[in-house]
Coordinates of C-alpha atoms in Angstrom, one line a residue:
M1 CA 106.4 122.1 112.4
A2 CA 105.3 118.7 111.2
R3 CA 103.8 116.5 113.9
T4 CA 102.6 112.9 113.8
V5 CA 99.0 112.5 114.9
I6 CA 97.7 109.0 115.6
V7 CA 93.9 108.7 116.1
G8 CA 92.0 106.0 117.8
D9 CA 88.8 104.1 116.7
V10 CA 86.4 106.6 115.2
H11 CA 83.5 104.2 114.3
G12 CA 81.5 106.7 112.3
C13 CA 81.7 109.5 114.8
R14 CA 82.4 112.3 112.4
S15 CA 81.5 115.3 114.6
E16 CA 83.9 114.1 117.3
L17 CA 86.6 113.5 114.7
E18 CA 86.2 117.0 113.3
R19 CA 86.4 118.5 116.9
L20 CA 89.5 116.5 117.7
L21 CA 91.3 117.5 114.6
S22 CA 90.3 121.1 115.1
Y23 CA 91.4 121.1 118.7
I24 CA 94.8 119.6 117.8
G25 CA 95.1 122.1 114.9
V26 CA 96.0 119.4 112.3
G27 CA 97.3 120.9 109.1
P28 CA 98.6 119.6 105.8
Q29 CA 102.1 119.4 107.1
D30 CA 101.2 116.9 109.8
Q31 CA 101.3 113.1 109.3
L32 CA 97.9 111.8 110.2
I33 CA 97.5 108.1 111.0
F34 CA 94.4 106.1 112.1
V35 CA 94.4 102.9 114.0
G36 CA 91.5 101.5 112.0
D37 CA 87.8 100.9 112.6
L38 CA 86.7 104.1 110.9
I39 CA 83.5 102.4 110.1
G40 CA 80.4 100.9 111.8
R41 CA 78.2 101.6 114.8
G42 CA 78.4 105.4 114.8
P43 CA 76.1 107.9 113.0
D44 CA 78.1 108.9 109.9
T45 CA 80.4 106.1 108.7
L46 CA 80.4 107.3 105.1
G47 CA 81.2 110.9 106.2
V48 CA 84.1 109.7 108.2
V49 CA 85.5 107.6 105.4
K50 CA 85.2 110.4 102.9
L51 CA 86.8 112.9 105.3
V52 CA 89.8 110.7 106.1
R53 CA 90.4 109.8 102.5
K54 CA 90.3 113.5 101.6
L55 CA 92.8 114.3 104.3
G56 CA 95.2 111.8 102.7
A57 CA 95.7 110.0 106.0
V58 CA 97.3 106.6 106.6
V59 CA 94.8 104.1 107.9
V60 CA 95.7 100.7 109.2
R61 CA 93.1 98.0 108.7
G62 CA 90.7 97.4 111.6
N63 CA 88.6 94.4 112.3
H64 CA 85.5 96.2 110.9
E65 CA 87.3 97.1 107.6
H66 CA 88.6 93.5 107.5
K67 CA 85.1 92.0 107.9
L68 CA 83.6 94.4 105.4
L69 CA 86.1 93.6 102.7
M70 CA 85.7 89.8 103.2
Y71 CA 81.9 90.3 103.0
R72 CA 82.1 92.3 99.8
A73 CA 84.5 89.9 98.2
A74 CA 82.3 86.9 99.0
R75 CA 79.2 88.7 97.6
Q76 CA 81.0 89.6 94.4
R77 CA 82.1 86.0 93.9
K78 CA 78.5 84.9 94.7
Q79 CA 79.8 82.8 97.6
A80 CA 78.5 82.4 101.1
A81 CA 79.4 85.7 102.8
P82 CA 80.6 85.8 106.4
R83 CA 78.1 87.0 108.9
V84 CA 78.3 90.7 109.6
S85 CA 76.3 93.3 111.5
R86 CA 73.5 95.2 109.9
A87 CA 75.6 98.4 110.2
L88 CA 78.3 96.8 108.1
R89 CA 75.8 95.5 105.5
E90 CA 74.5 99.0 105.2
V91 CA 78.0 100.4 104.7
S92 CA 78.7 97.8 102.1
E93 CA 75.6 98.9 100.1
R94 CA 76.5 102.6 100.3
I95 CA 80.2 102.7 99.5
G96 CA 81.3 102.7 95.9
E97 CA 84.1 100.7 94.2
G98 CA 86.5 103.6 94.7
L99 CA 86.1 103.6 98.5
S100 CA 86.2 99.9 98.6
R101 CA 89.5 99.8 96.7
W102 CA 90.9 102.4 99.0
M103 CA 90.0 100.3 102.0
S104 CA 91.5 97.2 100.4
E105 CA 94.8 99.0 100.2
M106 CA 94.9 99.7 104.0
P107 CA 98.0 98.0 105.5
Y108 CA 97.7 95.7 108.6
W109 CA 100.4 97.8 110.3
F110 CA 102.4 100.9 109.7
D111 CA 105.8 101.8 111.1
V112 CA 106.9 105.3 111.9
P113 CA 110.7 105.0 112.4
E114 CA 111.1 108.7 113.4
H115 CA 109.3 107.9 116.6
G116 CA 110.1 104.2 117.0
V117 CA 106.4 103.5 116.7
R118 CA 104.3 100.8 115.0
V119 CA 100.6 101.3 114.5
V120 CA 98.4 98.2 114.4
H121 CA 94.7 97.9 115.1
G122 CA 94.5 95.0 117.6
G123 CA 98.0 94.5 118.7
M124 CA 101.0 92.2 118.7
V125 CA 101.6 88.7 119.9
P126 CA 104.5 89.0 122.4
G127 CA 107.6 87.2 121.2
R128 CA 106.3 86.7 117.6
K129 CA 107.4 88.7 114.6
I130 CA 104.5 90.7 113.1
E131 CA 105.3 89.2 109.6
E132 CA 104.6 85.8 111.1
T133 CA 101.3 86.7 112.6
E134 CA 98.0 85.9 110.9
P135 CA 96.4 89.1 109.6
G136 CA 93.1 88.3 111.2
L137 CA 94.8 88.1 114.6
L138 CA 96.5 91.5 114.1
V139 CA 93.0 93.1 114.0
T140 CA 91.3 91.2 116.7
I141 CA 93.9 90.2 119.5
R142 CA 93.1 91.5 123.0
G143 CA 95.4 89.5 125.2
M144 CA 97.0 86.2 126.2
T145 CA 95.6 83.1 127.8
P146 CA 97.2 81.6 130.9
E147 CA 98.8 79.1 128.5
G148 CA 100.5 81.9 126.6
D149 CA 98.3 81.8 123.5
P150 CA 96.8 84.9 121.9
T151 CA 93.1 85.4 122.4
T152 CA 90.4 87.8 121.3
A153 CA 88.4 87.3 124.6
R154 CA 87.6 90.4 126.7
E155 CA 88.5 88.6 129.9
C156 CA 92.2 88.0 129.5
R157 CA 95.7 89.3 130.4
L158 CA 96.3 92.2 128.1
W159 CA 99.0 91.5 125.5
G160 CA 100.6 94.9 126.2
E161 CA 101.5 93.8 129.7
T162 CA 104.0 91.3 128.5
Y163 CA 105.0 92.8 125.2
A164 CA 108.6 93.9 125.3
G165 CA 109.5 96.1 122.3
P166 CA 110.8 97.9 120.5
P167 CA 109.0 99.2 118.6
H168 CA 106.4 101.0 120.7
V169 CA 103.0 99.8 119.5
V170 CA 100.1 102.2 119.3
F171 CA 96.8 100.3 118.9
G172 CA 93.0 100.5 119.2
H173 CA 90.3 97.8 119.2
N174 CA 90.0 97.1 123.0
A175 CA 87.9 100.0 124.2
G176 CA 88.2 101.5 127.6
R177 CA 87.3 104.7 129.4
A178 CA 90.9 105.6 129.6
P179 CA 93.9 104.8 127.4
Q180 CA 95.8 101.6 128.0
I181 CA 99.3 102.5 129.0
H182 CA 102.1 99.9 129.1
E183 CA 105.8 100.3 128.9
W184 CA 106.0 99.4 125.2
A185 CA 102.4 99.9 124.1
T186 CA 99.6 102.5 124.2
G187 CA 96.0 101.7 123.5
I188 CA 94.0 104.7 122.3
D189 CA 90.5 103.3 121.8
T190 CA 88.6 105.2 124.5
G191 CA 85.2 104.2 123.4
C192 CA 83.9 107.3 121.5
V193 CA 81.0 105.4 120.0
Y194 CA 80.0 104.1 123.4
G195 CA 79.8 107.6 124.9
G196 CA 83.5 107.8 126.0
S197 CA 85.9 109.9 124.1
L198 CA 88.0 110.1 120.9
T199 CA 91.7 110.1 121.6
A200 CA 94.9 110.8 119.6
M201 CA 98.6 110.6 120.3
V202 CA 100.5 113.7 119.1
L203 CA 104.2 113.5 118.7
L204 CA 106.6 116.4 117.8
P205 CA 109.3 115.8 115.1
G206 CA 111.7 113.2 116.4
E207 CA 109.9 112.8 119.7
Q208 CA 109.9 109.3 121.2
V209 CA 106.9 108.0 123.2
P210 CA 107.3 109.1 126.8
S211 CA 107.6 106.8 129.8
T212 CA 104.4 105.5 131.4
E213 CA 104.3 108.2 134.0
H214 CA 104.5 110.9 131.4
R215 CA 102.5 109.2 128.6
T216 CA 99.4 111.3 129.0
S217 CA 101.4 114.4 128.0
V218 CA 101.2 113.3 124.4
L219 CA 97.5 112.1 124.5
V220 CA 94.6 114.4 123.6
S221 CA 90.9 113.6 123.8
V222 CA 87.5 115.1 123.1
P223 CA 84.3 113.7 124.7
A224 CA 81.6 112.0 122.7
A225 CA 78.5 114.1 122.2
R226 CA 76.5 111.1 123.4
Q227 CA 76.4 107.3 123.4
Y228 CA 75.7 106.0 119.9
F229 CA 76.0 102.3 120.4
G230 CA 75.7 99.5 122.9
V231 CA 77.1 99.3 126.4
H232 CA 80.6 100.5 127.0
R233 CA 82.9 97.7 128.3
Q234 CA 86.1 98.1 130.1
P235 CA 89.0 96.1 128.5

């Protein structure tokens, strides 16, 4: 039975990813999708990237992949490169052209019509078509200002609170100890790299995302082995 498995932000946590996929029992018949941010901060970014590529998964572009690609492009053109973390600089030095090209082909969003789902890293701007949204905002948005403008700030009204689909949006980026559950959106970045957990949404063939009160029935998590980076923040 082919399922759809959507995995939250991995951030280089290969052992947790392997445990999650094993626990779910992911096989070649399943459609495997990642919300982006495979890279950075965790202990084995290169291992995660190689594993996910080998699995033939769909990966939407996260803000870390977005930054890395801009950094590499600027360096190759011998232009001033955007400021990136040491972790991303190290990733840039270690990945080859093949992996870099693979990342450059990552879409900013991916639709799964069978489930009425759209996967995007940061989220959607309520009331705005995704095709009309700047790519950089799709990977960084967290919420809305009191004036109704999109913002990347941590202290804000979450965009999922006012987004009225369809489609149902499954996203990452804004880490919390528990999934974000809204009527038309589900956030599955549960802060694995911060010592939280790695979470996936698992949908059976033709299954639609359940209502808010039953949403956790399609969510599966494994705890992080330890805290690898920084201080975990609530969204």
